[in-house]
Amino acid sequence: MGCIVAIGAQWGDEGKAKMIDYFSKDIDIIVRYQGGANAGHTVVVDGVKHVFHLIPSGILHEGKICIIGNGVVVDPEVLLDEIELLENKGIQVEGRFFISDAAHILLPIHKAFDEAMEEFRSHKIGTTKRGIGPAYSDKCLRIGIRVGDIFDEDILYERLSFDIKLKNLYLEKVFSKQPFAPEKIFEIISRFRDKVSKMVINTAHYLHTAIDAGKKILLEGAQGFALDIDHGTYPFVTSSNPTIGGALLGTGLNIFDIEKIYGITKAYITRVGEGPFPTEIKGEIGEMLRTKGGEFGATTGRPRRCGWFDLPLIRQARRINGITDMVLTKLDVLSGLKVIKIAIAYKLNGKEIDYFPSSQLHRVEPVYVELPGWEEDISSCTCFDELPKAAQNYARYIERESGIKLSLISNGAERKNTFKVS
Ligand code: GDP
Ligand code: IMO
Ligand code: MG
């Protein structure tokens, strides 16, 4: 069996972590491939909620190997906290959690820079202020520090001193902010090094060896298609590639290693932060979805904007990622709506288009169909046939019009609230 990939098909928070946890029972190795602690991944098991920002969401399954791939930017403070939290819950991390030596390190200077840039910008992005843009910028500028570098005192000292000097110049002279004391940063790295020294490996080599040995691998995406730096709603995007290209680059696997690509797709749509959102619902129904769906950021606590399902967006997600299977999540949240809308196309400059424009999204008007809703609470359904007819029709409509095979439905936050669709 080849590797499977779980990618967010919309603007993030589709319920990826819940599904990663679900898939993990049949998997040997789970790998995060991009993003950083901007991700907020929630898994609920027997009423207990676990939120992960960096550690793969498969970690709750005993004995499974979890890996942070080279494409991730690693915040040492967040990771140390996350490891400690898991260990305090009695979940073993050491011996089954590894970090790529080629992953980049994200430091407090990146977070300060992110925050200062947000304040300074004329168009706010609404970032998570987790330092993501600045850390990936450093990677591209070739001044970043990789996890493997922290074990070489000379390289570390030289690179870090340079980076701190440069960032402090910006912070002081451009943004009028306090500079950072290098000692504080060195202290964080030193604590990190002590804890993770045995966890740092060449993950690309590890993964290819595991594939040769017949192991099953699951790649865990963060964010989602429309937040992709290349294919999303630039500049209102994140600074990495959540799409399939990022999964390969961020792990060192190649296209022939991949067998299935799951598009994790919310039954409606949400977005956090700024940027165009054609199907956004303002008012009572948007409020109802937010409250019922618990649509508040798992990382920042910000209310998520809610909207109707968007077919042009999902079709583009299918094309860009090569999605083979859809997981439709949070279908239970739609119960109680008399009518449910789905955007089937957009109007742009008076003309109907059925694709997702790369730069004109803020100008489009959605064209909707209206489908009948259902009253019943569906969270106790255990198979497709138990769903009310209107919910079945809604799911099948999305399957047909998106061109993606509907494989699984999630009808609640708990691990058990998932069933296969044939
Ligand atoms: P991720 O970033 O894609 O992993 O998603 P988040 O964890 O940020 O947000 C998804 C939220 O919806 C979490 O609070 C999950 O516990 C919850 N959730 C996931 N699937 C379902 C579902 O099918 N129904 C309901 N009601 N909640 C769900
Ligand atoms: P998960 O993995 C939803 C959004 C931010 C902002 C934009 C850029 O939980 O789905 P950044 O901090 O990355 O520079 O912010 O991207 N964003 C997310 N939205 N889910 C996420 O992750 C997100 N990670 C970043 O709100 O609009
Ligand atoms: Mg999230």
Coordinates of C-alpha atoms and ligand atoms in Angstrom, one line a residue:
M1 CA 0.0 0.0 0.0
G2 CA 1.2 3.5 -0.8
C3 CA 1.0 6.6 1.4
I4 CA -2.3 8.4 2.0
V5 CA -2.5 12.2 2.3
A6 CA -5.2 14.2 4.2
I7 CA -5.4 17.7 2.9
G8 CA -7.8 20.5 4.0
A9 CA -9.9 21.3 0.9
Q10 CA -11.1 24.8 2.0
W11 CA -9.8 27.6 4.2
G12 CA -8.6 25.3 7.1
D13 CA -10.3 23.9 10.2
E14 CA -12.2 21.3 8.1
G15 CA -11.8 18.7 10.8
K16 CA -8.5 17.3 9.5
A17 CA -7.2 16.3 12.9
K18 CA -10.3 14.3 13.7
M19 CA -9.9 12.4 10.5
I20 CA -6.1 11.9 10.9
D21 CA -6.9 10.4 14.3
Y22 CA -9.6 8.2 12.6
F23 CA -7.2 7.0 9.9
S24 CA -4.3 6.5 12.3
K25 CA -5.6 3.2 13.7
D26 CA -4.6 1.5 10.4
I27 CA -1.4 3.5 9.9
D28 CA 2.2 3.0 11.1
I29 CA 3.6 6.5 10.6
I30 CA 1.9 9.9 10.6
V31 CA 3.8 12.9 9.2
R32 CA 3.1 16.7 9.4
Y33 CA 4.5 18.2 6.2
Q34 CA 4.1 22.0 6.4
G35 CA 2.9 25.0 8.4
G36 CA 3.8 25.4 12.0
A37 CA 2.0 26.3 15.3
N38 CA -0.5 28.4 13.3
A39 CA -2.4 25.0 13.0
G40 CA -4.9 24.1 15.7
H41 CA -5.9 20.5 15.3
T42 CA -8.6 19.1 17.6
V43 CA -9.2 15.4 18.4
V44 CA -11.9 14.4 20.8
V45 CA -11.8 10.9 22.4
D46 CA -14.4 9.9 25.0
G47 CA -15.3 13.5 25.8
V48 CA -11.6 14.6 26.2
K49 CA -10.4 17.3 23.9
H50 CA -6.8 17.3 22.7
V51 CA -5.5 20.3 20.6
F52 CA -2.2 19.9 18.6
H53 CA -0.3 22.7 17.0
L54 CA 2.8 20.8 15.9
I55 CA 2.7 17.1 16.9
P56 CA 0.9 15.0 14.4
S57 CA -2.7 14.2 15.4
G58 CA -2.1 10.5 15.3
I59 CA 0.0 10.6 18.6
L60 CA -3.0 9.4 20.7
H61 CA -2.7 6.0 19.1
E62 CA -0.3 4.0 21.2
G63 CA 2.8 2.8 19.4
K64 CA 2.3 4.8 16.2
I65 CA 5.3 6.8 15.0
C66 CA 4.8 10.5 14.5
I67 CA 7.1 12.8 12.5
I68 CA 7.5 16.5 11.9
G69 CA 8.7 16.7 8.3
N70 CA 11.2 19.1 6.8
G71 CA 8.5 21.4 5.4
V72 CA 7.3 22.4 8.9
V73 CA 8.6 25.5 10.8
V74 CA 9.1 24.4 14.4
D75 CA 8.5 26.6 17.4
P76 CA 10.6 25.1 20.1
E77 CA 8.6 26.6 23.0
V78 CA 5.3 25.3 21.6
L79 CA 6.7 21.9 20.9
L80 CA 8.3 21.5 24.3
D81 CA 4.9 22.5 25.9
E82 CA 3.1 20.0 23.7
I83 CA 5.5 17.1 24.6
E84 CA 5.1 18.0 28.3
L85 CA 1.4 18.1 28.1
L86 CA 1.2 14.7 26.4
E87 CA 3.7 13.2 28.9
N88 CA 1.6 14.6 31.8
K89 CA -1.4 12.8 30.3
G90 CA 0.6 9.6 30.4
I91 CA 1.1 9.5 26.6
Q92 CA 4.5 8.3 25.6
V93 CA 6.3 10.6 23.2
E94 CA 10.0 9.6 23.4
G95 CA 10.9 6.7 21.1
R96 CA 8.0 7.3 18.7
F97 CA 8.3 10.9 17.8
F98 CA 10.9 12.3 15.4
I99 CA 11.7 15.7 13.9
S100 CA 13.4 16.3 10.6
D101 CA 16.9 17.7 10.9
A102 CA 16.0 19.9 7.9
A103 CA 12.9 21.5 9.4
H104 CA 13.4 25.2 10.2
I105 CA 13.3 26.7 13.7
L106 CA 10.8 29.4 14.5
L107 CA 11.9 31.8 17.2
P108 CA 10.4 34.6 19.3
I109 CA 11.9 37.1 16.9
H110 CA 9.8 35.7 14.1
K111 CA 6.7 36.0 16.3
A112 CA 7.5 39.6 17.2
F113 CA 8.2 40.4 13.5
D114 CA 4.9 38.8 12.5
E115 CA 3.0 40.9 15.0
A116 CA 4.8 44.1 14.1
M117 CA 4.2 43.5 10.3
E118 CA 0.5 43.0 11.0
E119 CA 0.4 46.3 12.9
F120 CA 2.3 48.1 10.1
R121 CA 0.5 46.7 7.1
S122 CA -2.1 48.7 5.2
H123 CA -4.0 45.5 4.4
K124 CA -4.2 43.3 7.4
I125 CA -4.0 39.5 6.8
G126 CA -5.2 38.5 10.2
T127 CA -2.4 36.1 10.7
T128 CA -2.2 33.9 13.8
K129 CA 0.9 35.9 14.9
R130 CA 2.7 32.6 15.3
G131 CA 5.7 33.9 13.3
I132 CA 4.9 31.8 10.2
G133 CA 5.5 34.3 7.4
P134 CA 8.8 35.6 8.9
A135 CA 10.1 32.0 9.5
Y136 CA 9.4 30.9 5.9
S137 CA 10.9 34.2 4.7
D138 CA 14.1 33.4 6.5
K139 CA 14.1 30.0 4.9
C140 CA 13.8 31.6 1.4
L141 CA 16.4 34.2 2.2
R142 CA 18.7 31.4 3.3
I143 CA 19.2 32.8 6.7
G144 CA 17.0 30.3 8.6
I145 CA 18.3 27.9 11.2
R146 CA 17.4 24.3 10.7
V147 CA 16.9 21.8 13.5
G148 CA 20.0 19.9 12.5
D149 CA 22.1 23.2 12.9
I150 CA 21.5 23.5 16.6
F151 CA 23.9 20.6 17.3
D152 CA 26.8 22.5 15.7
E153 CA 27.8 25.3 18.1
D154 CA 29.8 27.2 15.5
I155 CA 27.1 27.3 12.8
L156 CA 24.4 28.0 15.4
Y157 CA 26.3 30.9 17.0
E158 CA 27.2 32.5 13.7
R159 CA 23.7 32.1 12.0
L160 CA 21.7 33.0 15.1
S161 CA 23.8 36.1 15.9
F162 CA 23.3 37.3 12.4
D163 CA 19.6 36.7 12.4
I164 CA 19.0 38.3 15.8
K165 CA 21.1 41.3 14.7
L166 CA 19.1 41.7 11.5
K167 CA 15.7 41.3 13.1
N168 CA 16.6 43.6 15.9
L169 CA 17.5 46.3 13.4
Y170 CA 14.0 45.9 11.8
L171 CA 12.2 45.8 15.1
E172 CA 14.0 48.9 16.5
K173 CA 14.4 51.1 13.4
V174 CA 11.4 50.2 11.3
F175 CA 8.8 49.2 13.8
S176 CA 10.0 51.1 16.9
K177 CA 9.8 47.9 19.0
Q178 CA 12.0 46.5 21.7
P179 CA 15.0 44.4 20.5
F180 CA 15.6 40.9 21.7
A181 CA 18.4 39.9 24.0
P182 CA 20.3 37.1 22.2
E183 CA 20.7 35.2 25.6
K184 CA 17.0 34.6 25.7
I185 CA 17.0 33.0 22.3
F186 CA 20.1 30.9 23.0
E187 CA 18.4 29.7 26.2
I188 CA 15.3 28.5 24.4
I189 CA 17.4 26.7 21.8
S190 CA 19.6 25.1 24.5
R191 CA 16.5 23.8 26.4
F192 CA 15.1 22.5 23.1
R193 CA 18.3 20.8 22.2
D194 CA 18.5 19.0 25.5
K195 CA 15.0 17.6 25.1
V196 CA 15.0 16.6 21.4
S197 CA 18.5 15.5 20.8
K198 CA 17.5 11.9 20.4
M199 CA 14.4 12.8 18.3
V200 CA 16.2 14.5 15.4
I201 CA 16.7 12.4 12.3
N202 CA 16.9 12.5 8.5
T203 CA 13.1 11.9 8.1
A204 CA 13.2 11.6 4.3
H205 CA 15.6 8.7 4.6
Y206 CA 13.5 7.2 7.5
L207 CA 10.3 7.4 5.4
H208 CA 11.7 5.9 2.3
T209 CA 13.2 3.0 4.3
A210 CA 9.8 2.6 6.0
I211 CA 8.1 2.4 2.6
D212 CA 10.5 -0.2 1.5
A213 CA 9.7 -2.2 4.6
G214 CA 6.0 -2.0 3.7
K215 CA 4.9 0.5 6.4
K216 CA 1.8 2.5 6.0
I217 CA 2.3 6.3 6.0
L218 CA -0.2 9.1 6.4
L219 CA 0.7 12.7 5.6
E220 CA -1.1 15.3 7.7
G221 CA -1.8 18.7 6.1
A222 CA -2.3 21.8 8.0
Q223 CA -4.4 24.8 6.8
G224 CA -6.2 24.2 3.5
F225 CA -6.2 24.5 -0.3
A226 CA -7.4 28.2 -0.3
L227 CA -4.7 29.3 2.1
D228 CA -1.9 27.9 -0.1
I229 CA 0.7 30.6 -0.9
D230 CA 0.6 29.7 -4.6
H231 CA -3.0 28.5 -5.2
G232 CA -4.9 30.3 -2.5
T233 CA -6.4 33.8 -2.1
Y234 CA -3.1 35.7 -2.1
P235 CA -2.1 37.7 -0.1
F236 CA -4.7 36.5 2.4
V237 CA -3.0 33.1 2.7
T238 CA -0.4 31.4 4.8
S239 CA 3.3 31.2 3.8
S240 CA 3.5 27.5 3.0
N241 CA 1.9 25.0 0.5
P242 CA -0.9 22.9 2.2
T243 CA -1.6 21.4 -1.2
I244 CA -0.2 18.2 -2.6
G245 CA 3.1 19.7 -3.8
G246 CA 3.8 20.8 -0.2
A247 CA 3.1 17.2 1.0
L248 CA 5.9 15.9 -1.3
L249 CA 8.3 18.8 -0.7
G250 CA 7.7 18.8 3.0
T251 CA 8.5 15.1 3.5
G252 CA 10.9 14.2 0.6
L253 CA 8.5 11.6 -0.7
N254 CA 7.7 11.4 -4.5
I255 CA 4.5 11.2 -6.5
F256 CA 4.8 7.5 -7.0
D257 CA 4.7 7.0 -3.2
I258 CA 1.2 8.4 -2.9
E259 CA -1.9 6.2 -3.3
K260 CA -4.8 8.2 -2.0
I261 CA -5.5 11.8 -1.4
Y262 CA -8.3 12.6 0.9
G263 CA -9.8 16.1 0.7
I264 CA -11.1 16.9 4.2
T265 CA -14.2 19.0 3.4
K266 CA -16.5 20.8 5.7
A267 CA -20.2 20.5 4.8
Y268 CA -20.4 24.3 4.9
I269 CA -17.3 26.6 4.9
T270 CA -15.4 28.7 7.4
R271 CA -12.5 31.2 7.2
V272 CA -10.5 32.9 10.0
G273 CA -8.8 36.2 9.3
E274 CA -9.2 38.6 6.5
G275 CA -9.7 38.0 2.7
P276 CA -12.4 37.4 0.2
F277 CA -15.1 34.9 1.0
P278 CA -17.9 34.9 -1.6
T279 CA -20.4 32.6 0.2
E280 CA -20.0 34.2 3.7
I281 CA -23.3 34.3 5.6
K282 CA -23.7 37.4 7.7
G283 CA -26.6 37.4 10.2
E284 CA -28.6 34.8 12.0
I285 CA -27.7 31.7 10.0
G286 CA -24.0 32.5 10.1
E287 CA -24.3 33.0 13.9
M288 CA -26.2 29.7 14.2
L289 CA -23.4 27.8 12.3
R290 CA -20.7 29.4 14.4
T291 CA -22.4 28.6 17.7
K292 CA -23.6 25.1 16.8
G293 CA -20.3 24.2 15.0
G294 CA -18.1 25.7 17.8
E295 CA -16.5 27.8 15.1
F296 CA -13.8 29.5 17.1
G297 CA -10.1 29.2 16.3
A298 CA -8.3 26.3 18.0
T299 CA -5.1 28.4 18.0
T300 CA -6.3 32.0 18.5
G301 CA -9.9 31.7 19.7
R302 CA -11.1 34.1 17.1
P303 CA -14.6 33.6 15.8
R304 CA -14.6 31.9 12.4
R305 CA -16.5 33.4 9.5
C306 CA -19.1 30.9 8.2
G307 CA -20.6 30.5 4.8
W308 CA -22.4 28.2 2.3
F309 CA -20.7 25.3 0.6
D310 CA -18.7 26.5 -2.4
L311 CA -18.4 24.2 -5.5
P312 CA -16.1 26.3 -7.7
L313 CA -13.6 26.3 -4.7
I314 CA -13.9 22.6 -4.1
R315 CA -13.5 21.7 -7.8
Q316 CA -10.3 23.8 -7.9
A317 CA -9.1 22.0 -4.7
R318 CA -9.7 18.7 -6.5
R319 CA -7.8 19.7 -9.5
I320 CA -4.8 21.2 -7.7
N321 CA -4.5 18.3 -5.2
G322 CA -5.7 15.4 -7.3
I323 CA -8.1 14.6 -4.5
T324 CA -9.3 11.0 -4.9
D325 CA -11.7 10.8 -2.0
M326 CA -13.8 13.3 0.0
V327 CA -14.5 13.2 3.7
L328 CA -17.5 15.4 4.4
T329 CA -17.3 16.7 8.0
K330 CA -19.6 18.5 10.3
L331 CA -22.8 17.4 8.4
D332 CA -24.5 17.3 11.8
V333 CA -24.1 21.1 12.2
L334 CA -26.5 21.7 9.3
S335 CA -29.5 20.0 11.0
G336 CA -32.4 22.5 11.6
L337 CA -32.0 24.6 8.5
K338 CA -35.1 24.7 6.3
V339 CA -33.1 25.5 3.2
I340 CA -29.4 25.0 2.5
K341 CA -27.7 26.9 -0.2
I342 CA -24.7 25.7 -2.3
A343 CA -22.8 28.0 -4.6
I344 CA -22.6 26.3 -8.0
A345 CA -20.9 29.1 -9.9
Y346 CA -19.8 32.7 -9.6
K347 CA -20.8 35.8 -11.6
L348 CA -17.8 37.9 -12.5
N349 CA -18.3 41.2 -14.4
G350 CA -21.9 40.1 -15.4
K351 CA -20.6 36.7 -16.8
E352 CA -21.1 33.3 -15.1
I353 CA -17.9 31.4 -14.4
D354 CA -17.6 28.0 -12.9
Y355 CA -14.0 28.2 -11.8
F356 CA -12.1 29.7 -8.8
P357 CA -10.4 32.9 -10.0
S358 CA -6.8 33.5 -8.8
S359 CA -7.1 37.2 -8.4
Q360 CA -10.7 38.4 -8.8
L361 CA -12.4 36.5 -6.0
H362 CA -13.3 39.7 -4.1
R363 CA -15.4 40.7 -7.2
V364 CA -17.5 37.6 -7.7
E365 CA -21.1 37.1 -6.7
P366 CA -22.1 33.5 -6.0
V367 CA -24.8 31.7 -8.0
Y368 CA -26.7 29.5 -5.6
V369 CA -29.0 26.5 -5.8
E370 CA -31.2 25.8 -2.8
L371 CA -31.7 22.3 -1.4
P372 CA -34.2 21.3 1.2
G373 CA -32.8 21.0 4.7
W374 CA -33.6 18.5 7.5
E375 CA -34.8 18.9 11.1
E376 CA -33.4 15.6 12.7
D377 CA -30.3 15.5 14.8
I378 CA -28.1 13.2 12.8
S379 CA -25.2 12.8 15.3
S380 CA -26.3 9.3 16.2
C381 CA -26.5 7.9 12.7
T382 CA -24.0 5.1 12.0
C383 CA -24.4 4.7 8.3
F384 CA -25.5 6.6 5.2
D385 CA -28.9 4.9 5.0
E386 CA -29.8 6.2 8.5
L387 CA -29.4 9.8 7.4
P388 CA -32.7 11.7 6.6
K389 CA -33.3 11.7 2.8
A390 CA -32.6 15.5 2.6
A391 CA -29.1 15.0 4.2
Q392 CA -28.4 12.1 1.8
N393 CA -29.4 14.3 -1.2
Y394 CA -27.3 17.1 0.1
A395 CA -24.2 14.9 0.4
R396 CA -24.8 13.2 -3.0
Y397 CA -25.3 16.6 -4.7
I398 CA -21.9 17.7 -3.4
E399 CA -20.3 14.4 -4.5
R400 CA -21.8 14.6 -8.0
E401 CA -21.1 18.3 -8.6
S402 CA -17.6 18.3 -7.2
G403 CA -16.6 15.2 -9.1
I404 CA -15.0 13.7 -5.9
K405 CA -16.0 10.3 -4.6
L406 CA -17.6 10.6 -1.2
S407 CA -15.9 8.1 1.0
L408 CA -16.6 9.1 4.6
I409 CA -19.0 11.3 6.6
S410 CA -18.2 12.8 10.0
N411 CA -21.3 13.6 12.0
G412 CA -19.8 14.7 15.3
A413 CA -16.5 15.6 17.0
E414 CA -16.0 12.3 18.7
R415 CA -13.8 9.6 17.1
K416 CA -16.8 7.3 16.9
N417 CA -18.9 9.8 14.9
T418 CA -17.5 8.7 11.5
F419 CA -18.9 6.3 8.9
K420 CA -18.0 5.0 5.5
V421 CA -20.1 5.8 2.4
S422 CA -20.3 3.4 -0.5
Ligands
GDP1 P1 -8.6 21.1 11.7 O1 -7.7 22.3 11.9 O2 -8.9 20.9 10.3 O3 -8.0 19.9 12.4 O4 -9.9 21.4 12.5 P2 -10.1 22.1 13.9 O5 -9.8 21.2 15.0 O6 -9.4 23.5 14.0 O7 -11.6 22.5 13.9 C1 -12.6 21.5 13.7 C2 -13.6 21.5 14.9 O8 -14.7 20.8 14.6 C3 -13.0 20.9 16.2 O9 -13.5 21.5 17.3 C4 -13.5 19.4 16.1 O10 -13.6 18.8 17.3 C5 -14.8 19.7 15.5 N1 -15.3 18.6 14.6 C6 -14.6 17.8 13.7 N2 -15.5 17.1 13.0 C7 -16.7 17.3 13.4 C8 -18.0 16.9 13.0 O11 -18.2 16.1 12.1 N3 -19.1 17.4 13.7 C9 -18.9 18.4 14.7 N4 -20.0 18.9 15.3 N5 -17.7 18.8 15.1 C10 -16.6 18.3 14.4
IMO2 P1 -5.5 24.5 10.6 O1 -4.3 23.6 10.3 C1 -7.5 28.2 9.6 C2 -5.0 31.6 8.5 C3 -4.9 32.8 9.4 C4 -4.7 33.9 8.4 C5 -3.8 33.3 7.4 C6 -2.3 33.6 7.6 O2 -5.9 24.5 12.0 O3 -6.6 24.3 9.6 P2 -0.5 32.7 9.3 O4 -0.5 32.8 10.8 O5 -0.5 31.3 8.7 O6 0.5 33.6 8.6 O7 -2.0 33.3 8.9 O8 -4.0 31.9 7.5 N1 -4.7 30.3 9.1 C7 -5.6 29.4 9.4 N2 -6.9 29.4 9.2 N3 -6.9 27.1 10.0 C8 -5.5 27.1 10.1 O9 -4.8 26.0 10.4 C9 -4.8 28.3 9.8 N4 -3.5 28.6 9.9 C10 -3.4 29.9 9.4 O10 -6.1 32.9 10.2 O11 -5.9 34.2 7.8
MG3 MG -7.7 24.1 13.0

